[in-house]
Coordinates of C-alpha atoms and ligand atoms in Angstrom, one line a residue:
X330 CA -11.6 25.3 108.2
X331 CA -13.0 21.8 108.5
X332 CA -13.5 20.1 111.4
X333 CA -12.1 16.6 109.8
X334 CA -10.0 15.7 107.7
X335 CA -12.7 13.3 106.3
X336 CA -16.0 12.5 106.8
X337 CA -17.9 9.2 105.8
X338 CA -21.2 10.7 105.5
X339 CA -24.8 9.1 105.6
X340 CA -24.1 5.4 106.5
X341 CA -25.3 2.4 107.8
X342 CA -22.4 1.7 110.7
X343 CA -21.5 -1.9 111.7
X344 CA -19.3 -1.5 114.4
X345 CA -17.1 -4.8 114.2
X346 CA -17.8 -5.6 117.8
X347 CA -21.4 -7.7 116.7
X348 CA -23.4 -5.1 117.4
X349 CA -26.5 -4.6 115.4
X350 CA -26.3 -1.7 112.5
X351 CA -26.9 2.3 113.2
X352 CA -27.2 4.7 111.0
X353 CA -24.4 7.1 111.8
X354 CA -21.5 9.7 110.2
X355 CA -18.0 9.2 111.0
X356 CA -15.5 12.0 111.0
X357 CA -11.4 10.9 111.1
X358 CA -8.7 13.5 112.2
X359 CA -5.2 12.3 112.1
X360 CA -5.9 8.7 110.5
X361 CA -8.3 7.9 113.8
X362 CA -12.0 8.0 114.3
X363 CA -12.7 11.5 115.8
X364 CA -16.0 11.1 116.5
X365 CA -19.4 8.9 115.1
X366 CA -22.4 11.1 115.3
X367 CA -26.3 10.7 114.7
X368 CA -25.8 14.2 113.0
X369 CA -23.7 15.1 109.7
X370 CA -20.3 16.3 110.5
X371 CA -18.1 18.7 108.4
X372 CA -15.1 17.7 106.8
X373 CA -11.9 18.8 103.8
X374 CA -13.1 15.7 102.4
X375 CA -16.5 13.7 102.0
X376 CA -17.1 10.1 101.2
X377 CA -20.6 9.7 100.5
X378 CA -22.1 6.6 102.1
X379 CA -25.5 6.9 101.6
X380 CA -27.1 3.6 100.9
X381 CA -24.0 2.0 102.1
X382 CA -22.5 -0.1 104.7
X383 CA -19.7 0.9 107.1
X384 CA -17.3 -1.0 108.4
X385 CA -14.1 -1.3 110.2
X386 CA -11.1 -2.4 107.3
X387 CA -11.1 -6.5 107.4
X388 CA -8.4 -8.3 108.9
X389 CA -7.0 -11.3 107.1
X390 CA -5.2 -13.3 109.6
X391 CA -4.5 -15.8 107.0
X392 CA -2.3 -14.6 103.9
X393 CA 0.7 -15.5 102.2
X394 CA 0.9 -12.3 100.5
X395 CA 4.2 -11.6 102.2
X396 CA 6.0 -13.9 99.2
X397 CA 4.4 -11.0 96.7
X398 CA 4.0 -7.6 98.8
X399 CA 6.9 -6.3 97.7
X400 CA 6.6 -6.8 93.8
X401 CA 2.6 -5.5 94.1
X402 CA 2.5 -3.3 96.8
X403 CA -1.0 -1.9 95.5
X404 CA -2.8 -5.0 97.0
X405 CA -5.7 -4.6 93.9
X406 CA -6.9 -7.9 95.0
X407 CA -7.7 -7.1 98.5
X408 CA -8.9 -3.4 98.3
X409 CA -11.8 -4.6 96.3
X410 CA -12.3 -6.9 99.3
X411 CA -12.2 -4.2 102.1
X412 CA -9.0 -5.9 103.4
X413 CA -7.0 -3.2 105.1
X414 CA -4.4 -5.7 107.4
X415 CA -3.0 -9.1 106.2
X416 CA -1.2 -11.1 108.8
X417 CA 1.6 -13.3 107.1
X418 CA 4.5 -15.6 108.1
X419 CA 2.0 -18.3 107.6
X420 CA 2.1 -22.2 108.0
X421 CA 5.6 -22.3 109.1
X422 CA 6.6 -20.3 105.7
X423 CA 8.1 -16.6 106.6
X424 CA 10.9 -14.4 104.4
X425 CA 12.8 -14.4 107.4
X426 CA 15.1 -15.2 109.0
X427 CA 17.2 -15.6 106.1
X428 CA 20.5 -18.3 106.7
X429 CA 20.7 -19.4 102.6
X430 CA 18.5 -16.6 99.9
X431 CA 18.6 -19.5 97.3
X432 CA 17.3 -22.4 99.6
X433 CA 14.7 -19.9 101.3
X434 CA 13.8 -19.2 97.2
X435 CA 13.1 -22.7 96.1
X436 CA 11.3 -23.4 99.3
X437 CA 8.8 -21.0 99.1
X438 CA 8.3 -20.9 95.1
X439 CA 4.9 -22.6 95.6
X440 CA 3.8 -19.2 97.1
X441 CA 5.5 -17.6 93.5
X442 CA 7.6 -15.0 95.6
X443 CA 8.2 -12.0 94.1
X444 CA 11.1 -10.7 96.6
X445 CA 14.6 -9.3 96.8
X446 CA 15.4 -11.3 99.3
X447 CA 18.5 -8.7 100.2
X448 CA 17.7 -9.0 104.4
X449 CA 18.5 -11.9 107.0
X450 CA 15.4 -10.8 109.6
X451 CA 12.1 -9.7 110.6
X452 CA 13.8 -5.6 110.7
X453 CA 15.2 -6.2 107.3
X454 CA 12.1 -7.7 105.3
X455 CA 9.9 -5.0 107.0
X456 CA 12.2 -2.0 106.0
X457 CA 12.1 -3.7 102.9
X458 CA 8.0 -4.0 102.3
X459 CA 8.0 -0.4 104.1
X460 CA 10.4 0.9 101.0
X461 CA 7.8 -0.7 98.7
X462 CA 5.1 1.9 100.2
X463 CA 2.1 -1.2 100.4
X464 CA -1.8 -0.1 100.2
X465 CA -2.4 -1.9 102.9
X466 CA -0.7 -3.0 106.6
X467 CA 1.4 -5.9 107.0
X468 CA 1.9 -8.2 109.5
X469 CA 4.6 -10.4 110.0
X470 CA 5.1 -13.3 111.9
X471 CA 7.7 -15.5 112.0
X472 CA 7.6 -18.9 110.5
X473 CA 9.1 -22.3 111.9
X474 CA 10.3 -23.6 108.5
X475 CA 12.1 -20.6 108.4
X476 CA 13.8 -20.9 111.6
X477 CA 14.3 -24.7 111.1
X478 CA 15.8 -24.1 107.5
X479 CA 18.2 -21.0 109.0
X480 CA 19.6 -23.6 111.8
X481 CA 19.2 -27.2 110.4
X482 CA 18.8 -26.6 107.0
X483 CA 16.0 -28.3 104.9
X484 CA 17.0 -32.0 107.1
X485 CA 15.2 -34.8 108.3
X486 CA 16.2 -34.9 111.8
X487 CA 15.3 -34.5 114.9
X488 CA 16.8 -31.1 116.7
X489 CA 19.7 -31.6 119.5
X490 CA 20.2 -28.9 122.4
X491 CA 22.2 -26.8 119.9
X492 CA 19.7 -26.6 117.4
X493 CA 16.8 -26.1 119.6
X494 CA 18.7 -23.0 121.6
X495 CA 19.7 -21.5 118.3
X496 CA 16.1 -21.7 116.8
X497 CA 14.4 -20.2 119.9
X498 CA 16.8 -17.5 119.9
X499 CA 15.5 -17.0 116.1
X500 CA 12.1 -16.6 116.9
X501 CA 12.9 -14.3 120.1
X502 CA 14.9 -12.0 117.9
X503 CA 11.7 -11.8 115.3
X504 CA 9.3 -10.9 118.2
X505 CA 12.3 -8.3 119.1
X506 CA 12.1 -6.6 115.7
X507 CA 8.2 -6.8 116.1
X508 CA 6.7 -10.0 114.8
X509 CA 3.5 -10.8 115.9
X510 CA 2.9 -14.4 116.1
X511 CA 5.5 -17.4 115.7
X512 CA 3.8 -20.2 112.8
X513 CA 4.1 -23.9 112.4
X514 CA 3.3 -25.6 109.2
X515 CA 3.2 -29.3 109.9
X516 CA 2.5 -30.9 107.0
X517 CA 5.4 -28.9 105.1
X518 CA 9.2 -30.1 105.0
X519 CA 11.3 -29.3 107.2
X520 CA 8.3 -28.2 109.9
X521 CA 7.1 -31.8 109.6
X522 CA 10.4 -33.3 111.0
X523 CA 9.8 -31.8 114.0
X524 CA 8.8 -33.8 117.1
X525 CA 6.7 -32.3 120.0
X526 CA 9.6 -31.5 122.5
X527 CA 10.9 -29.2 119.7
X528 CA 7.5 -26.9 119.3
X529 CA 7.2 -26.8 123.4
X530 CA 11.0 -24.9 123.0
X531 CA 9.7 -23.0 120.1
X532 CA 6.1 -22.4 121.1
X533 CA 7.9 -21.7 124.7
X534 CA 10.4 -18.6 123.4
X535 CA 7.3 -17.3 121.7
X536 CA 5.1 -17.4 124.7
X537 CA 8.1 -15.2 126.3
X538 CA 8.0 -13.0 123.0
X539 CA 4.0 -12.1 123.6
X540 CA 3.8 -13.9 119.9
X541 CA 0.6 -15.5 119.0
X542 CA 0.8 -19.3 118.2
X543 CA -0.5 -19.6 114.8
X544 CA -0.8 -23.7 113.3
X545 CA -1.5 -25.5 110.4
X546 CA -2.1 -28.4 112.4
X547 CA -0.5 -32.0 111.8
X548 CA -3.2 -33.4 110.5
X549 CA -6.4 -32.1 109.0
X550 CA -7.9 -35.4 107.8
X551 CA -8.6 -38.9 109.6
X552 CA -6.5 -37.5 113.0
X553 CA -7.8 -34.0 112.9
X554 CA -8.4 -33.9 116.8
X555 CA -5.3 -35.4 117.6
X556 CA -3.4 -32.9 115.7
X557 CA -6.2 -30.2 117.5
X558 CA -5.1 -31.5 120.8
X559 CA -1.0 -30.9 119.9
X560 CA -1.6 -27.5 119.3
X561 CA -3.5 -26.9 122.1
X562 CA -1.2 -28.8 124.6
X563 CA 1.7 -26.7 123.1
X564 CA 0.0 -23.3 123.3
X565 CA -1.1 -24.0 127.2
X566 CA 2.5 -25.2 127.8
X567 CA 4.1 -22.1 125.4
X568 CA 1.4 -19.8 127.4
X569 CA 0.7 -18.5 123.9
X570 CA -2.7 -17.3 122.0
X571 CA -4.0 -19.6 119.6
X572 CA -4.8 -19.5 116.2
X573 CA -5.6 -22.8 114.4
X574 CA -5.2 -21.9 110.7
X575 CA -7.6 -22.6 108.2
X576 CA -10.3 -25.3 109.9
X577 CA -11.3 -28.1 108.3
X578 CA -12.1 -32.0 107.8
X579 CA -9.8 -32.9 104.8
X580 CA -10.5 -35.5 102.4
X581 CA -13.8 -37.8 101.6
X582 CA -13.9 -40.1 104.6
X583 CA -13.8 -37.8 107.1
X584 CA -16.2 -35.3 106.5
X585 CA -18.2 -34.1 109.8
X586 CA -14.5 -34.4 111.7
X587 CA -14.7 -30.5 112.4
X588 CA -17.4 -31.1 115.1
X589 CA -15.1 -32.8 117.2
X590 CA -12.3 -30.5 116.2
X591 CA -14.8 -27.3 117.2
X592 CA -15.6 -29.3 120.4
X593 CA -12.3 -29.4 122.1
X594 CA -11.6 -25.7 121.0
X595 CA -14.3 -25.1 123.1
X596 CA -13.1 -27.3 126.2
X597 CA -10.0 -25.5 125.6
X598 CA -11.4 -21.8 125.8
X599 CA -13.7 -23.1 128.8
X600 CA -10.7 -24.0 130.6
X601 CA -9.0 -20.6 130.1
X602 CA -7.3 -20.8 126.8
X603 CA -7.1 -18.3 124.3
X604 CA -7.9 -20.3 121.5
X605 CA -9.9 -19.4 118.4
X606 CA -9.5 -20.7 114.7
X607 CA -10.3 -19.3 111.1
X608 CA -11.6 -20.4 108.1
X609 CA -12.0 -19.7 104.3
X610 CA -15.4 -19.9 102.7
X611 CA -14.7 -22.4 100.1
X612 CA -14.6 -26.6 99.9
X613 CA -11.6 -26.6 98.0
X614 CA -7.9 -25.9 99.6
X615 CA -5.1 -25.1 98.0
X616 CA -1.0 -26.3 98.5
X617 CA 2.0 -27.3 96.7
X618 CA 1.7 -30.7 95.0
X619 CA 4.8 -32.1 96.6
X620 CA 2.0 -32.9 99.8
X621 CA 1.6 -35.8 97.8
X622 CA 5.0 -37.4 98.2
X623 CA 6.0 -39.5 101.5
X624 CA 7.5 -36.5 104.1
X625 CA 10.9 -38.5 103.5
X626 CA 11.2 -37.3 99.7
X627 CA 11.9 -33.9 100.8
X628 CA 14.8 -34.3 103.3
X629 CA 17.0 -31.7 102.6
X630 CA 14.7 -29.8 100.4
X631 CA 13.9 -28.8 97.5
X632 CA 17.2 -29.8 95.3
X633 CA 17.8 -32.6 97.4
X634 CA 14.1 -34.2 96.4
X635 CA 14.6 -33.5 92.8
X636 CA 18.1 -35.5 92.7
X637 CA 16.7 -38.2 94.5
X638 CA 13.6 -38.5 91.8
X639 CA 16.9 -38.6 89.9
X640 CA 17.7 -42.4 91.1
X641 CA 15.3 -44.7 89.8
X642 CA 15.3 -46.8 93.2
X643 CA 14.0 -44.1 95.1
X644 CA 11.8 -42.9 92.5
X645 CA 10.5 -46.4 92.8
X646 CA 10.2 -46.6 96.5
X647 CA 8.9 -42.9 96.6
X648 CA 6.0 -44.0 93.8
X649 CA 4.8 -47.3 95.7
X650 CA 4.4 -45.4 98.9
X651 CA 2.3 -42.7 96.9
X652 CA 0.1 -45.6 95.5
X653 CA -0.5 -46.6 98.7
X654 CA -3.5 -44.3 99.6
X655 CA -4.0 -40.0 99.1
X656 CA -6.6 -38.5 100.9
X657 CA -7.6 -36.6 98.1
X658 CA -8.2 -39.0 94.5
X659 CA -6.6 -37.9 91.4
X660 CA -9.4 -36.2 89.5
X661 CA -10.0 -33.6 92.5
X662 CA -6.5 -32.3 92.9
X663 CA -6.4 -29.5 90.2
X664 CA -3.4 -27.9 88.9
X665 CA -2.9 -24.5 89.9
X666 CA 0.2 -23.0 88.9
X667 CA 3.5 -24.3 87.4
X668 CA 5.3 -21.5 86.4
X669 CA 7.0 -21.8 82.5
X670 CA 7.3 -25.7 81.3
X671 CA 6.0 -28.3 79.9
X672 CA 2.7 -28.3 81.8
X673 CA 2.3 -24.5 81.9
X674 CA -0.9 -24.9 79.4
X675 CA -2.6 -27.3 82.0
X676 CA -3.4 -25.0 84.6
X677 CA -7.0 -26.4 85.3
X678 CA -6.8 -29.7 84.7
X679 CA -7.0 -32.4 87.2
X680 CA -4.1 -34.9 87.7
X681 CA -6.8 -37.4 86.7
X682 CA -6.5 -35.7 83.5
X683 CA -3.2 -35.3 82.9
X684 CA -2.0 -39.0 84.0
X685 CA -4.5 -40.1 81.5
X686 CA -3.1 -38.1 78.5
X687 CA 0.0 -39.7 79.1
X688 CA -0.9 -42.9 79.5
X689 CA 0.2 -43.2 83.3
X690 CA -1.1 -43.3 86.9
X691 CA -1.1 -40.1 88.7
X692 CA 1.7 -40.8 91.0
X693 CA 3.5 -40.8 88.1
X694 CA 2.0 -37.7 86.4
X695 CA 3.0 -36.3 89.5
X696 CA 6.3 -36.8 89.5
X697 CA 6.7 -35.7 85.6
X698 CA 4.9 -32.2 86.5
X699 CA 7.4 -31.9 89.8
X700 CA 10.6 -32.8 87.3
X701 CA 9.6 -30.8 84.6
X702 CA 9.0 -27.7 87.0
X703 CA 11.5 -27.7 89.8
X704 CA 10.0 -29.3 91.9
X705 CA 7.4 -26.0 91.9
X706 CA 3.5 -26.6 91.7
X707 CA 0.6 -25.6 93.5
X708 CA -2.4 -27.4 93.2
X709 CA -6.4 -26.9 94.2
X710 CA -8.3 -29.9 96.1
X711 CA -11.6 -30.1 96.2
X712 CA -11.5 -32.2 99.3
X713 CA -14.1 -30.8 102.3
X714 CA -17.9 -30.8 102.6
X715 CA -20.5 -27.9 101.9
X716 CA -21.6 -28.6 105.6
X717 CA -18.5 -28.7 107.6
X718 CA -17.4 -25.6 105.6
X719 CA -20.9 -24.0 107.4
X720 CA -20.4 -25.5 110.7
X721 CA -16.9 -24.3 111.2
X722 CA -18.0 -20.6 109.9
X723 CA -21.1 -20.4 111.8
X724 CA -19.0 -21.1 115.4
X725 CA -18.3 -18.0 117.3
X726 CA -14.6 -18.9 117.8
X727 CA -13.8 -18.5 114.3
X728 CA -12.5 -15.6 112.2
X729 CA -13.0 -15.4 108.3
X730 CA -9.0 -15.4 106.7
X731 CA -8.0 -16.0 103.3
X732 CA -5.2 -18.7 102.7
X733 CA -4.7 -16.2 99.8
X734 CA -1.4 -14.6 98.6
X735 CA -2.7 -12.9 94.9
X736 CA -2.3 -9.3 95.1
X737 CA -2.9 -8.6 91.2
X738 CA -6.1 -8.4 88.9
X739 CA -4.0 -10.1 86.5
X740 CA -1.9 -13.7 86.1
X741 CA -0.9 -16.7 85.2
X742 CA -2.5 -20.2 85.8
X743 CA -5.7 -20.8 87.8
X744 CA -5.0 -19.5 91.6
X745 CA -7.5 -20.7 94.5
X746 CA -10.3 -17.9 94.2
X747 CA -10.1 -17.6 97.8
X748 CA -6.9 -14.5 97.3
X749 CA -10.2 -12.7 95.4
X750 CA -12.9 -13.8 97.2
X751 CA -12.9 -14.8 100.5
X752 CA -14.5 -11.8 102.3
X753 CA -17.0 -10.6 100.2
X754 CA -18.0 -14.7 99.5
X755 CA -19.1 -14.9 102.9
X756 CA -21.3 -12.4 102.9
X757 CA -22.9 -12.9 99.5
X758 CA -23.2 -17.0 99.9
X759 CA -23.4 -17.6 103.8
X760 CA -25.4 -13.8 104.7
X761 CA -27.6 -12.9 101.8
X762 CA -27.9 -16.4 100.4
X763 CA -27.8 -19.2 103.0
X764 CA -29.0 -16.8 106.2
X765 CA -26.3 -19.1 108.3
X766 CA -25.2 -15.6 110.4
X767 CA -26.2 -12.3 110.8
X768 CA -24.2 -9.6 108.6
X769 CA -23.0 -8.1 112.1
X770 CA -21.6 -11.3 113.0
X771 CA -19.7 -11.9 109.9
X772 CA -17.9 -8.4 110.2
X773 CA -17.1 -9.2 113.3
X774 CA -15.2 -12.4 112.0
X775 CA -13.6 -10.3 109.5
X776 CA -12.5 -7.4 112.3
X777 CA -12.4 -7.1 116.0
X778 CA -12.2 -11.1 116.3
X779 CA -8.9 -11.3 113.9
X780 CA -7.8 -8.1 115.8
X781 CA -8.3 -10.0 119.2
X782 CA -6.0 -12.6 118.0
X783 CA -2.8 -9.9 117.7
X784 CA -4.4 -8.5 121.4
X785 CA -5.2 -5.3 119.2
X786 CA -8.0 -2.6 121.1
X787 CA -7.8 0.2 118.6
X788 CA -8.0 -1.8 115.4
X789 CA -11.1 -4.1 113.8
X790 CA -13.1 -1.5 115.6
X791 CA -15.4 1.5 114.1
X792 CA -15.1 3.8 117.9
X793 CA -13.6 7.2 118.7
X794 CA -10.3 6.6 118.9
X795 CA -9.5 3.9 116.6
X796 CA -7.3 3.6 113.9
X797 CA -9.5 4.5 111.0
X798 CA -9.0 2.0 108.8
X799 CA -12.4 1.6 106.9
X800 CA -14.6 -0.5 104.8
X801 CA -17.6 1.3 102.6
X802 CA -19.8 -0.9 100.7
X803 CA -23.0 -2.1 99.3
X804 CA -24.0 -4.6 101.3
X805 CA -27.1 -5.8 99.2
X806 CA -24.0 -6.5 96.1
X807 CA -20.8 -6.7 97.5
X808 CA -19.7 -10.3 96.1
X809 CA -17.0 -12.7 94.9
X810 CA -16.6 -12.4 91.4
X811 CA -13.6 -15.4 91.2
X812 CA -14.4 -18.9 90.7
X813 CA -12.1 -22.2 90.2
X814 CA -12.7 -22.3 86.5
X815 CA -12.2 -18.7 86.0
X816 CA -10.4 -17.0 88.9
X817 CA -8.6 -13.8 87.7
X818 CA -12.0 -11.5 88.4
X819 CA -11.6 -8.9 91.2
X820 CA -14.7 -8.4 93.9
X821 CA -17.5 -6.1 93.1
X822 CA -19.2 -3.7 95.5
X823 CA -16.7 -2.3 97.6
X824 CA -17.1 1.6 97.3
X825 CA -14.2 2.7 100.0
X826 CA -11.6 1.9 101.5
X827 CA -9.4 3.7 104.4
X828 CA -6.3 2.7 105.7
X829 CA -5.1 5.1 108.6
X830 CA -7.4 7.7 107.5
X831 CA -6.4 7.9 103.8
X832 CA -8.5 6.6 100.8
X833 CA -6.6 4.3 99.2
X834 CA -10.0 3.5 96.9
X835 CA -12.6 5.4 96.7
X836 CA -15.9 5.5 94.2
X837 CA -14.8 1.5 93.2
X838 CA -11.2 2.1 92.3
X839 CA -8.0 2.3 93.8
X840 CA -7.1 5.4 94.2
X841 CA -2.7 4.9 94.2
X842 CA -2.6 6.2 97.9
X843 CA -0.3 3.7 99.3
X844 CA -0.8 4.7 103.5
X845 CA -0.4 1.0 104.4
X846 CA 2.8 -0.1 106.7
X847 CA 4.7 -3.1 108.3
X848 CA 2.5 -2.6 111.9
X849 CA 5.2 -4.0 114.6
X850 CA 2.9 -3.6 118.0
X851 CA -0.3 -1.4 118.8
Ligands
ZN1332 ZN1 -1.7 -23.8 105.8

């Protein structure tokens, strides 16, 4: 009889905690690490790692993926990465708690969500991904554009007594049924309606919920600190964890602004604040095109935007406030998917473009693409700088996360590569090529710092004991594979990958084990 039920045999281990590599053989009994040992161990089944790398699974604190899970439970796109947990219910955007299926539908349909949507809560859409049998862990947090769309609907308004005690009950019910962090997304509609007194409620009942305060910040361009400083103020108030979602300095003026940004994260964690950020290894972002209209054009959502683009004197007044300034110029914002329509084909091509084939401005190429596609398109900007995309990944305070939602090898369109990408980019561009950190130090973003964030011991972690979820790969060429002119390429050099002790890919390949679950607490 063997002593484990498998053995990764003959690696090099990285622990997750930053420590530098040792070669060592781990044995998992049970879906935990039994035991790591200088000396080979014995095992019913043998992964050999000779040559290789060993790491705890990575932990993407950043996905979307929650909008597809359900439809692509495999995960293709992040086994090849390593990625083991995604945490979701980001930027404000959750499947839950449900109020109106069809308004929740059109919201999201930038994320192209493949759900049932057939449950109202956080317990309903996990029994539902848990049904689906995922490859990999999911979890959920609960999103404020959610919450705000269950009890106000998709309106620009501020929230009375009533709304404000309805909501927070929302989000305490979420962290009830085992949500893990309670999200803003304050750029999006309705999030962005919000005034400051509503997040200290909201951020509060999350503090009492043990959620972690995840934020796309206000403002990630010319008032990037100020928008830094809400979220901090709120989190101290809330007495919450923070996560600031996906650093950066947006848009050509303000380049160098994440210096700043980095420095009052620092004041704050100096001060005693559990702050820490993340970022994804790329100069581009990616969001729904209707970021481009004035936050007014999308009071009361989706439908109500596309009638008033309907009127031609709003349509007017919404195009003269557009040609007033973007931070991002025409011939950088790419599009990225439009779903069946007229502009299906152009996938790729910048707005620049586009407006120019027709013979318009792009405000008004914008609005065509938004008509022609209800109101449903996701675009790529290439908006940020080479260096402040190394400056924010080099600080110890931030953790590598995707933005990413793809789960397929497969699609439609021309997705941000980041969904393919992200993990194994940092190590082949900012390890092996640029020498900005140490590969220890870049796991460590990718494990026990993301794991931190959820106040998780026995995950992100390679020690007897832990939860053996498992990365084994080539660390001289594991690499990205995706880019913005041709994304649909999975990553190469993962050899295998564990999740709770099974080998859901093994020898470069998924294998169809499908151990993954919703995790509610640790
Ligand atoms: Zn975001």
């Amino acid at each position: 009889m063997s002593e484990f039920d498998v053995v990764i045999d003959g690696g090099i281990l990285i622990d997750g905690t930053g420590a530098e590599p040792v070669p060592a053989h781990v044995g998992i009994r049970q879906g935990r690490i039994a035991e790591i040992s200088a000396h080979p161990l014995q095992g019913a089944h043998t992964i050999d790692a000779a040559g290789m790398t060993v790491t705890p699974g990575f932990i993407d604190l950043h996905s979307h993926a929650d909008f597809r899970v359900q439809g692509h439970p495999q995960a293709d796109t992040q086994l090849h990465q390593g990625v083991t947990t995604l945490v979701t219910g980001n930027c404000g955007f959750s499947p839950f708690p449900i109020a109106d299926a069809e308004r929740m539908r059109t919201s999201s349909a930038f994320l192209e969500p493949e759900l049932g949507w057939d449950w109202t809560d956080a317990a309903g859409y996990a029994a539902a991904v848990d049904a689906a049998e995922p490859a990999i862990n999911i979890v959920a947090q609960v999103g404020h554009n959610a919450v705000r769309e269950a009890v106000m609907g998709g309106d620009q308004r501020l929230a009375d007594d009533d709304d404000l005690a309805a909501m927070a009950t929302l989000v305490q019910k979420a962290a009830e049924q085992g949500a893990q962090g309670f999200s803003t997304g304050l750029i999006y509609a309705p999030g962005t309606y919000s005034d400051e007194r509503e997040l200290q409620h909201l951020v509060g009942a999350a503090g009492r919920g043990g959620l972690l305060y995840s934020t796309h910040i206000r403002n990630e361009g010319a008032r990037l600190t100020d928008a830094v400083a809400e979220a901090i103020r709120l989190a101290r108030a809330g007495g919450t964890r923070l996560q600031i979602s996906h650093l950066k300095s947006a848009g050509l003026g303000n380049h160098g602004g994440v210096h700043a940004a980095l420095d009052l994260i620092d004041e704050a964690a100096e001060a005693g604040l559990d702050v820490a950020a993340d970022v994804y290894p790329y100069t581009a972002s990616s969001t729904t095109l209707t970021t481009r209209l004035p936050t007014w054009a999308l009071d009361g959502g989706t439908r109500a935007m596309l009638q008033r683009l309907g009127d031609p004197a709003a349509r007017e007044k919404v195009l003269t406030e557009m040609r007033q300034g973007q931070a991002t110029p025409a011939d950088r914002v790419m599009i990225a998917h439009v779903g069946p329509g007229r502009y299906a084909q152009m996938a790729g091509q910048s707005l620049a473009q586009i407006a120019e084939e027709e013979g318009v401005d792009d405000a008004e190429a914008t609005l065509r693409i938004l008509h022609a596609h209800d109101g449903n398109a996701s675009v790529v900007l290439h908006s940020m700088s080479p260096d402040d995309v190394a400056t924010v990944i080099a600080h110890p305070k931030v953790a590598v996360a995707s933005d990413g939602w793809v789960l397929t090898p497969t699609g439609e369109g021309r997705p941000h590569p980041r969904s393919f990408g992200t993990f194994p980019r940092v190590i082949a561009h900012y390890v092996r090529q640029l020498g900005l950190i140490s590969l220890p130090e870049a796991i460590r973003k990718m494990t026990s710092l993301p794991a931190s964030r959820l106040g998780w011991a026995n995950r992100g972690v390679l020690r007897a004991g832990a939860v053996a979820d498992v990365a084994v790969f080539d660390a001289d060429t594991f690499a990205d594979n995706s880019t913005f002119t041709d994304p649909w390429h999975l990553a190469g050099g993962m050899h295998a990958v564990l999740v709770a002790g099974q080998v859901a890919f093994d020898g470069g390949a998924p294998t169809g084990v499908r151990a993954g679950r919703v995790l509610r607490s640790e």
